[in-house]
Short mmCIF file of C-alpha atoms (C1' of nucleotides) in Angstrom, two decimals:
data_model
loop_
_atom_site.label_atom_id
_atom_site.label_comp_id
_atom_site.label_asym_id
_atom_site.label_seq_id
_atom_site.Cartn_x
_atom_site.Cartn_y
_atom_site.Cartn_z
CA UNK H 25 -142.85 -114.92 -55.01
CA UNK H 26 -140.30 -112.21 -55.44
CA UNK H 27 -141.27 -108.72 -56.67
CA UNK H 28 -144.91 -108.24 -57.51
CA UNK H 29 -145.67 -106.60 -60.81
CA UNK H 30 -149.42 -106.57 -60.43
CA UNK H 31 -151.80 -106.75 -57.56
CA UNK H 32 -154.69 -109.12 -56.99
CA UNK H 33 -158.01 -108.21 -55.44
CA UNK H 34 -157.02 -109.56 -52.06
CA UNK H 35 -153.65 -107.78 -52.18
CA UNK H 36 -155.42 -104.52 -52.77
CA UNK H 37 -157.79 -105.27 -49.94
CA UNK H 38 -154.96 -106.21 -47.60
CA UNK H 39 -153.16 -103.03 -48.45
CA UNK H 40 -156.23 -101.01 -47.53
CA UNK H 41 -156.69 -102.82 -44.25
CA UNK H 42 -153.03 -102.58 -43.41
CA UNK H 43 -152.99 -98.83 -43.91
CA UNK H 44 -156.09 -98.43 -41.79
CA UNK H 45 -158.51 -97.80 -44.63
CA UNK H 46 -161.79 -99.61 -45.12
CA UNK H 47 -162.29 -102.13 -47.90
CA UNK H 48 -164.91 -100.28 -49.86
CA UNK H 49 -165.89 -101.20 -53.39
CA UNK H 50 -164.84 -97.80 -54.65
CA UNK H 51 -161.35 -97.76 -53.16
CA UNK H 52 -160.78 -101.35 -54.23
CA UNK H 53 -161.69 -100.51 -57.81
CA UNK H 54 -159.56 -97.38 -57.73
CA UNK H 55 -156.47 -99.22 -56.51
CA UNK H 56 -157.23 -101.91 -59.06
CA UNK H 57 -157.06 -99.37 -61.88
CA UNK H 58 -153.97 -97.68 -60.52
CA UNK H 59 -152.10 -100.89 -59.88
CA UNK H 60 -152.70 -102.16 -63.38
CA UNK H 61 -151.37 -99.01 -64.96
CA UNK H 62 -147.68 -98.50 -64.61
CA UNK H 63 -147.62 -94.76 -65.09
CA UNK H 64 -149.16 -91.64 -63.56
CA UNK H 65 -152.86 -91.24 -64.32
CA UNK H 66 -154.76 -87.99 -64.38
CA UNK H 67 -158.18 -87.78 -62.81
CA UNK H 68 -159.68 -87.65 -66.28
CA UNK H 69 -157.90 -90.84 -67.26
CA UNK H 70 -159.03 -92.62 -64.12
CA UNK H 71 -162.61 -91.63 -64.81
CA UNK H 72 -162.27 -92.93 -68.35
CA UNK H 73 -161.00 -96.28 -67.04
CA UNK H 74 -163.69 -96.49 -64.42
CA UNK H 75 -165.99 -99.44 -65.04
CA UNK H 76 -168.18 -99.37 -61.95
CA UNK H 77 -171.30 -97.27 -61.75
CA UNK H 78 -171.32 -93.49 -61.61
CA UNK H 79 -168.19 -92.03 -60.11
CA UNK H 80 -168.25 -89.08 -57.80
CA UNK H 81 -165.30 -86.77 -58.29
CA UNK H 82 -165.12 -85.45 -54.77
CA UNK H 83 -164.90 -89.03 -53.50
CA UNK H 84 -162.20 -89.82 -56.01
CA UNK H 85 -160.16 -86.77 -55.08
CA UNK H 86 -160.48 -87.58 -51.41
CA UNK H 87 -159.40 -91.18 -51.84
CA UNK H 88 -156.40 -90.20 -53.94
CA UNK H 89 -155.35 -87.51 -51.50
CA UNK H 90 -155.67 -90.06 -48.71
CA UNK H 91 -153.55 -92.60 -50.54
CA UNK H 92 -150.94 -90.02 -51.42
CA UNK H 93 -150.65 -88.92 -47.81
CA UNK H 94 -149.82 -92.41 -46.63
CA UNK H 95 -147.54 -93.15 -49.56
CA UNK H 96 -149.68 -95.75 -51.30
CA UNK H 97 -149.70 -93.64 -54.45
CA UNK H 98 -147.49 -90.81 -55.58
CA UNK H 99 -148.81 -87.52 -56.82
CA UNK H 100 -146.97 -85.54 -59.44
CA UNK H 101 -147.75 -82.41 -61.39
CA UNK H 102 -146.04 -82.68 -64.73
CA UNK H 103 -146.48 -79.08 -65.85
CA UNK H 104 -149.67 -80.10 -67.55
CA UNK H 105 -151.99 -78.29 -65.21
CA UNK H 106 -153.54 -81.39 -63.68
CA UNK H 107 -152.26 -83.69 -60.99
CA UNK H 108 -151.48 -87.31 -61.75
CA UNK H 109 -151.43 -90.26 -59.41
CA UNK H 110 -149.40 -93.42 -59.70
CA UNK H 111 -149.41 -96.63 -57.74
CA UNK H 112 -145.93 -97.17 -56.40
CA UNK H 113 -145.78 -101.00 -56.40
CA UNK H 114 -143.48 -100.71 -53.44
CA UNK H 115 -140.88 -98.76 -55.38
CA UNK H 116 -139.50 -95.81 -53.43
CA UNK H 117 -139.76 -93.36 -56.30
CA UNK H 118 -138.83 -92.89 -59.92
CA UNK H 119 -139.11 -90.38 -62.72
CA UNK H 120 -141.05 -89.68 -65.87
CA UNK H 121 -140.74 -88.96 -69.53
CA UNK H 122 -143.49 -86.66 -70.76
CA UNK H 123 -144.40 -86.00 -74.37
CA UNK H 124 -144.68 -82.27 -74.88
CA UNK H 125 -147.36 -82.73 -77.51
CA UNK H 126 -149.68 -85.54 -76.50
CA UNK H 127 -148.75 -85.78 -72.83
CA UNK H 128 -147.94 -89.46 -73.07
CA UNK H 129 -146.14 -90.39 -69.88
CA UNK H 130 -143.57 -93.14 -69.53
CA UNK H 131 -141.79 -94.28 -66.40
CA UNK H 132 -138.06 -93.84 -66.01
CA UNK H 133 -136.76 -96.46 -63.63
CA UNK H 134 -133.24 -95.17 -63.09
CA UNK H 135 -132.52 -92.49 -60.57
CA UNK H 136 -129.27 -90.59 -60.68
CA UNK H 137 -130.13 -87.93 -58.21
CA UNK H 138 -129.68 -89.38 -54.79
CA UNK H 139 -126.05 -88.31 -54.37
CA UNK H 140 -126.65 -84.98 -56.03
CA UNK H 141 -129.39 -84.28 -53.52
CA UNK H 142 -126.84 -84.16 -50.72
CA UNK H 143 -124.73 -81.63 -52.60
CA UNK H 144 -127.74 -79.47 -53.23
CA UNK H 145 -128.49 -79.36 -49.54
CA UNK H 146 -124.89 -78.52 -48.65
CA UNK H 147 -124.84 -75.58 -51.01
CA UNK H 148 -128.21 -74.25 -49.97
CA UNK H 149 -128.29 -71.13 -47.84
CA UNK H 150 -131.73 -71.48 -46.40
CA UNK H 151 -132.66 -75.14 -46.28
CA UNK H 152 -131.85 -77.63 -43.56
CA UNK H 153 -133.29 -80.77 -45.07
CA UNK H 154 -134.04 -82.22 -48.47
CA UNK H 155 -136.01 -85.40 -48.41
CA UNK H 156 -137.36 -85.86 -51.89
CA UNK H 157 -137.24 -84.65 -55.44
CA UNK H 158 -139.20 -84.71 -58.65
CA UNK H 159 -137.47 -85.18 -61.95
CA UNK H 160 -139.40 -85.12 -65.17
CA UNK H 161 -138.02 -85.23 -68.68
CA UNK H 162 -139.83 -83.60 -71.58
CA UNK H 163 -139.54 -84.61 -75.19
CA UNK H 164 -141.45 -86.11 -78.05
CA UNK H 165 -142.78 -89.62 -78.27
CA UNK H 166 -142.35 -91.63 -81.44
CA UNK H 167 -145.86 -90.97 -82.67
CA UNK H 168 -145.72 -87.21 -82.14
CA UNK H 169 -142.28 -86.79 -83.65
CA UNK H 170 -143.55 -88.14 -86.97
CA UNK H 171 -146.14 -85.42 -87.40
CA UNK W 16 -119.33 -56.23 -66.74
CA UNK W 17 -119.70 -59.70 -68.23
CA UNK W 18 -122.78 -61.62 -67.07
CA UNK W 19 -125.73 -59.47 -66.15
CA UNK W 20 -127.28 -60.13 -62.77
CA UNK W 21 -130.04 -57.59 -63.10
CA UNK W 22 -131.75 -55.85 -65.94
CA UNK W 23 -132.23 -52.18 -66.58
CA UNK W 24 -135.29 -50.60 -68.10
CA UNK W 25 -133.75 -50.37 -71.50
CA UNK W 26 -132.52 -53.96 -71.33
CA UNK W 27 -136.02 -55.13 -70.64
CA UNK W 28 -137.31 -53.02 -73.48
CA UNK W 29 -134.66 -54.31 -75.86
CA UNK W 30 -135.51 -57.84 -74.93
CA UNK W 31 -139.15 -57.21 -75.77
CA UNK W 32 -138.32 -55.63 -79.11
CA UNK W 33 -135.87 -58.33 -79.96
CA UNK W 34 -138.39 -61.09 -79.34
CA UNK W 35 -140.98 -59.26 -81.43
CA UNK W 36 -143.08 -58.01 -78.54
CA UNK W 37 -144.20 -54.42 -78.09
CA UNK W 38 -142.77 -52.20 -75.37
CA UNK W 39 -145.90 -51.72 -73.34
CA UNK W 40 -145.92 -50.35 -69.83
CA UNK W 41 -147.46 -53.51 -68.50
CA UNK W 42 -144.99 -55.95 -70.00
CA UNK W 43 -142.09 -53.71 -69.04
CA UNK W 44 -143.24 -53.66 -65.43
CA UNK W 45 -143.84 -57.38 -65.45
CA UNK W 46 -140.36 -58.19 -66.74
CA UNK W 47 -139.02 -55.68 -64.26
CA UNK W 48 -140.55 -57.59 -61.37
CA UNK W 49 -139.52 -60.95 -62.71
CA UNK W 50 -135.96 -59.92 -63.46
CA UNK W 51 -135.43 -58.51 -60.00
CA UNK W 52 -136.58 -61.70 -58.36
CA UNK W 53 -134.26 -64.60 -58.72
CA UNK W 54 -136.77 -67.35 -58.13
CA UNK W 55 -140.06 -68.59 -59.57
CA UNK W 56 -143.02 -66.34 -58.76
CA UNK W 57 -146.62 -67.41 -58.58
CA UNK W 58 -149.29 -65.23 -60.13
CA UNK W 59 -150.39 -64.26 -56.63
CA UNK W 60 -146.87 -63.13 -55.75
CA UNK W 61 -146.57 -61.11 -58.93
CA UNK W 62 -149.83 -59.37 -58.19
CA UNK W 63 -148.60 -58.60 -54.70
CA UNK W 64 -145.41 -57.06 -56.10
CA UNK W 65 -147.29 -55.09 -58.71
CA UNK W 66 -146.92 -51.35 -58.14
CA UNK W 67 -148.65 -49.94 -61.20
CA UNK W 68 -152.36 -49.35 -61.32
CA UNK W 69 -154.96 -52.08 -61.35
CA UNK W 70 -153.73 -55.31 -62.84
CA UNK W 71 -155.85 -57.42 -65.08
CA UNK W 72 -155.28 -61.12 -64.55
CA UNK W 73 -156.15 -62.26 -68.04
CA UNK W 74 -153.56 -59.84 -69.41
CA UNK W 75 -151.00 -61.08 -66.95
CA UNK W 76 -151.63 -64.71 -67.81
CA UNK W 77 -151.40 -63.95 -71.51
CA UNK W 78 -148.13 -62.09 -71.15
CA UNK W 79 -146.57 -64.85 -69.06
CA UNK W 80 -147.72 -67.54 -71.44
CA UNK W 81 -146.28 -65.50 -74.30
CA UNK W 82 -142.96 -65.09 -72.56
CA UNK W 83 -142.80 -68.74 -71.63
CA UNK W 84 -143.44 -69.79 -75.22
CA UNK W 85 -140.47 -67.83 -76.51
CA UNK W 86 -138.24 -68.80 -73.62
CA UNK W 87 -137.98 -65.42 -71.94
CA UNK W 88 -139.32 -66.89 -68.73
CA UNK W 89 -139.62 -70.44 -67.55
CA UNK W 90 -142.81 -71.92 -66.20
CA UNK W 91 -142.74 -74.58 -63.55
CA UNK W 92 -145.41 -76.29 -61.49
CA UNK W 93 -143.84 -77.22 -58.21
CA UNK W 94 -146.59 -79.53 -56.98
CA UNK W 95 -148.15 -76.58 -55.25
CA UNK W 96 -151.17 -76.35 -57.49
CA UNK W 97 -150.25 -73.05 -59.10
CA UNK W 98 -147.85 -72.29 -61.88
CA UNK W 99 -144.77 -70.17 -61.23
CA UNK W 100 -142.77 -68.09 -63.65
CA UNK W 101 -139.12 -67.17 -63.48
CA UNK W 102 -136.98 -64.84 -65.53
CA UNK W 103 -134.10 -66.84 -66.93
CA UNK W 104 -131.39 -64.13 -67.03
CA UNK W 105 -129.99 -65.90 -70.05
CA UNK W 106 -129.34 -69.08 -68.09
CA UNK W 107 -130.41 -72.15 -70.02
CA UNK W 108 -132.19 -73.71 -67.08
CA UNK W 109 -131.73 -74.69 -63.48
CA UNK W 110 -133.55 -76.33 -60.62
CA UNK W 111 -135.36 -75.54 -57.40
CA UNK W 112 -135.50 -76.28 -53.77
CA UNK W 113 -139.03 -76.10 -52.41
CA UNK W 114 -140.03 -75.98 -48.77
CA UNK W 115 -142.76 -78.52 -48.18
CA UNK W 116 -144.31 -76.39 -45.48
CA UNK W 117 -144.14 -72.74 -46.46
CA UNK W 118 -143.42 -73.15 -50.18
CA UNK W 119 -140.31 -71.03 -50.03
CA UNK W 120 -138.47 -71.56 -53.29
CA UNK W 121 -134.72 -71.28 -53.75
CA UNK W 122 -132.76 -71.64 -56.96
CA UNK W 123 -130.31 -74.49 -57.44
CA UNK W 124 -127.66 -73.44 -59.89
CA UNK W 125 -125.98 -76.75 -60.50
CA UNK W 126 -127.32 -79.21 -63.02
CA UNK W 127 -126.21 -82.80 -62.96
CA UNK W 128 -128.73 -84.14 -65.37
CA UNK W 129 -127.51 -83.35 -68.84
CA UNK W 130 -125.61 -86.59 -69.34
CA UNK W 131 -128.28 -88.64 -67.64
CA UNK W 132 -130.83 -87.25 -70.06
CA UNK W 133 -129.13 -89.03 -72.91
CA UNK W 134 -129.25 -92.34 -71.10
CA UNK W 135 -132.91 -91.88 -70.35
CA UNK W 136 -133.64 -91.40 -74.03
CA UNK W 137 -131.60 -94.45 -75.00
CA UNK W 138 -133.50 -96.67 -72.63
CA UNK W 139 -136.91 -95.34 -73.56
CA UNK W 140 -139.12 -97.54 -75.66
CA UNK W 141 -141.47 -94.92 -77.01
CA UNK W 142 -139.67 -91.59 -77.12
CA UNK W 143 -137.47 -90.26 -79.89
CA UNK W 144 -136.32 -87.01 -78.33
CA UNK W 145 -135.79 -85.52 -74.92
CA UNK W 146 -135.05 -81.85 -74.95
CA UNK W 147 -135.63 -80.65 -71.42
CA UNK W 148 -136.27 -81.67 -67.87
CA UNK W 149 -137.56 -80.33 -64.62
CA UNK W 150 -135.89 -81.20 -61.37
CA UNK W 151 -137.25 -79.98 -58.09
CA UNK W 152 -136.07 -80.86 -54.63
CA UNK W 153 -138.41 -80.84 -51.65
CA UNK W 154 -137.40 -80.33 -48.06
CA UNK W 155 -137.67 -77.95 -45.18
CA UNK W 156 -136.26 -74.47 -45.00
CA UNK W 157 -134.46 -73.31 -41.88
CA UNK W 158 -137.44 -71.42 -40.54
CA UNK W 159 -139.90 -74.25 -40.99
CA UNK W 160 -137.62 -76.92 -39.59
CA UNK W 161 -137.49 -75.10 -36.26
CA UNK W 162 -141.22 -75.35 -35.72
"C1'" DA S 19 -150.84 -38.65 -89.51
"C1'" DC S 20 -152.40 -43.52 -90.88
"C1'" DA S 21 -152.90 -48.25 -91.06
"C1'" DC S 22 -152.01 -52.57 -89.03
"C1'" DT S 23 -152.21 -55.60 -85.41
"C1'" DA S 24 -150.36 -56.73 -80.72
"C1'" DA S 25 -151.86 -55.99 -76.27
"C1'" DT S 26 -155.30 -54.66 -72.96
"C1'" DG S 27 -159.60 -54.65 -70.05
"C1'" DC S 28 -163.65 -56.57 -68.70
"C1'" DG S 29 -166.90 -60.07 -67.91
"C1'" DA S 30 -168.12 -64.44 -68.37
"C1'" DA S 31 -166.85 -69.32 -69.07
"C1'" DT S 32 -164.24 -73.33 -68.09
"C1'" DC S 33 -161.52 -76.53 -65.57
"C1'" DA S 34 -159.49 -78.58 -61.51
"C1'" DT S 35 -160.04 -79.10 -56.87
"C1'" DT S 36 -162.25 -78.48 -52.31
"C1'" DC S 37 -165.95 -77.96 -48.83
"C1'" DG S 38 -170.21 -78.75 -46.01
"C1'" DC S 39 -173.33 -81.83 -44.61
"C1'" DA S 40 -176.51 -85.40 -44.45
"C1'" DA S 41 -176.78 -90.38 -45.77
"C1'" DT S 42 -174.30 -95.04 -46.09
"C1'" DA S 43 -171.90 -98.73 -44.82
"C1'" DA S 44 -167.39 -100.93 -42.97
"C1'" DA S 45 -165.36 -102.40 -38.62
"C1'" DA S 46 -165.64 -103.16 -33.95
"C1'" DC S 47 -168.13 -104.17 -29.89
"C1'" DC S 48 -171.88 -106.22 -27.17
"C1'" DG I 20 -177.45 -110.83 -34.86
"C1'" DG I 21 -178.01 -106.15 -33.38
"C1'" DT I 22 -175.83 -101.85 -32.14
"C1'" DT I 23 -172.38 -98.32 -32.01
"C1'" DT I 24 -168.66 -95.86 -34.01
"C1'" DT I 25 -166.73 -93.46 -37.52
"C1'" DA I 26 -164.66 -93.74 -42.28
"C1'" DT I 27 -166.46 -93.13 -46.64
"C1'" DT I 28 -169.74 -91.68 -49.92
"C1'" DG I 29 -172.85 -88.63 -52.72
"C1'" DC I 30 -174.47 -84.42 -54.00
"C1'" DG I 31 -174.45 -79.62 -54.67
"C1'" DA I 32 -172.35 -75.66 -54.12
"C1'" DA I 33 -168.01 -72.90 -53.41
"C1'" DT I 34 -163.38 -71.77 -54.46
"C1'" DG I 35 -159.32 -70.94 -57.13
"C1'" DA I 36 -156.67 -71.00 -61.23
"C1'" DT I 37 -156.72 -70.28 -65.88
"C1'" DT I 38 -158.87 -69.26 -70.38
"C1'" DC I 39 -162.04 -67.14 -73.80
"C1'" DG I 40 -164.64 -63.66 -76.58
"C1'" DC I 41 -164.76 -59.35 -78.04
"C1'" DA I 42 -164.64 -54.56 -78.30
"C1'" DT I 43 -161.09 -50.97 -77.23
"C1'" DT I 44 -156.48 -49.06 -76.82
"C1'" DA I 45 -152.01 -48.15 -78.09
"C1'" DG I 46 -147.24 -49.56 -80.10
"C1'" DT I 47 -144.78 -49.85 -84.66
"C1'" DG I 48 -143.70 -49.24 -89.31
"C1'" DT I 49 -144.76 -46.44 -93.42
#
DNA sequence: ACACTAATGCGAATCATTCGCAATAAAACC
DNA sequence: GGTTTTATTGCGAATGATTCGCATTAGTGT
């Protein structure tokens, strides 16, 4: 009913089938982890959360790249040197709040850019289309600001 | 004369001295390159533009990191996998337009985020300060959209 | 000229990410 | 159910970006 906040096993499986992927144990588990975590995860974090047997990195990278290409997950580089991947839960896109010290990442649901994007395109001298944007805020989380 | 659009040798040198750096040939040349280019440069691009003798990468990385730490240049990762550095010309900050195909990067001078940043902080549950943001737009440049 | 220390150069190390290729295992087809 | 097709996996090695250690060089202040 209404908007889903989490995803069940069969949902994850359906999603895979629907996008033309195969329902493999690995990709199910990966989507499981991503869908339960409402923020961008680095590869290292995913590996840490991984409960199944040994995890091959190449396989993980390939699956994530696959998912990102078809829009199942969103990839973002938050100036931390490593890519992060986030399950979109059907949301078109959103932004992030990144702690400059500990790299804690929080989602920002509001988006104030859409109209501005048009202006940017109008003023540009060498672009003919703008179809997306990344907006990340940097600051200090409560824990880090105490230190 | 008001706002400087480019930087002379002595300006670059003064900047170094003022920030507590030494006026070395390498750092002068590096700032020279950066200040003449009004967009974020990747390490590879800098090396390509380098006219002086052999260029050591470790030295280059260290200088750029140094400059970024004191705010002389700004580092941004534009989801291209490599960091880029841009001379700020005294501007506080600004945004970019990135071609999804050829990675052409254009500066966007307007900033519409400052007020929004405050709202983001207010709504956040685990951050106590937001002091900067990155905003990058992705699209297609004129050349790439023709193909 | 001298001392102090930032900056450099070089090679090796590390980290993230990708590639090649043979082995597995879904999905589809008989 | 057995077979074919082909996506996905696993492994090891390659690549690319970035960092480190350490001895050497060269600005800067005295």
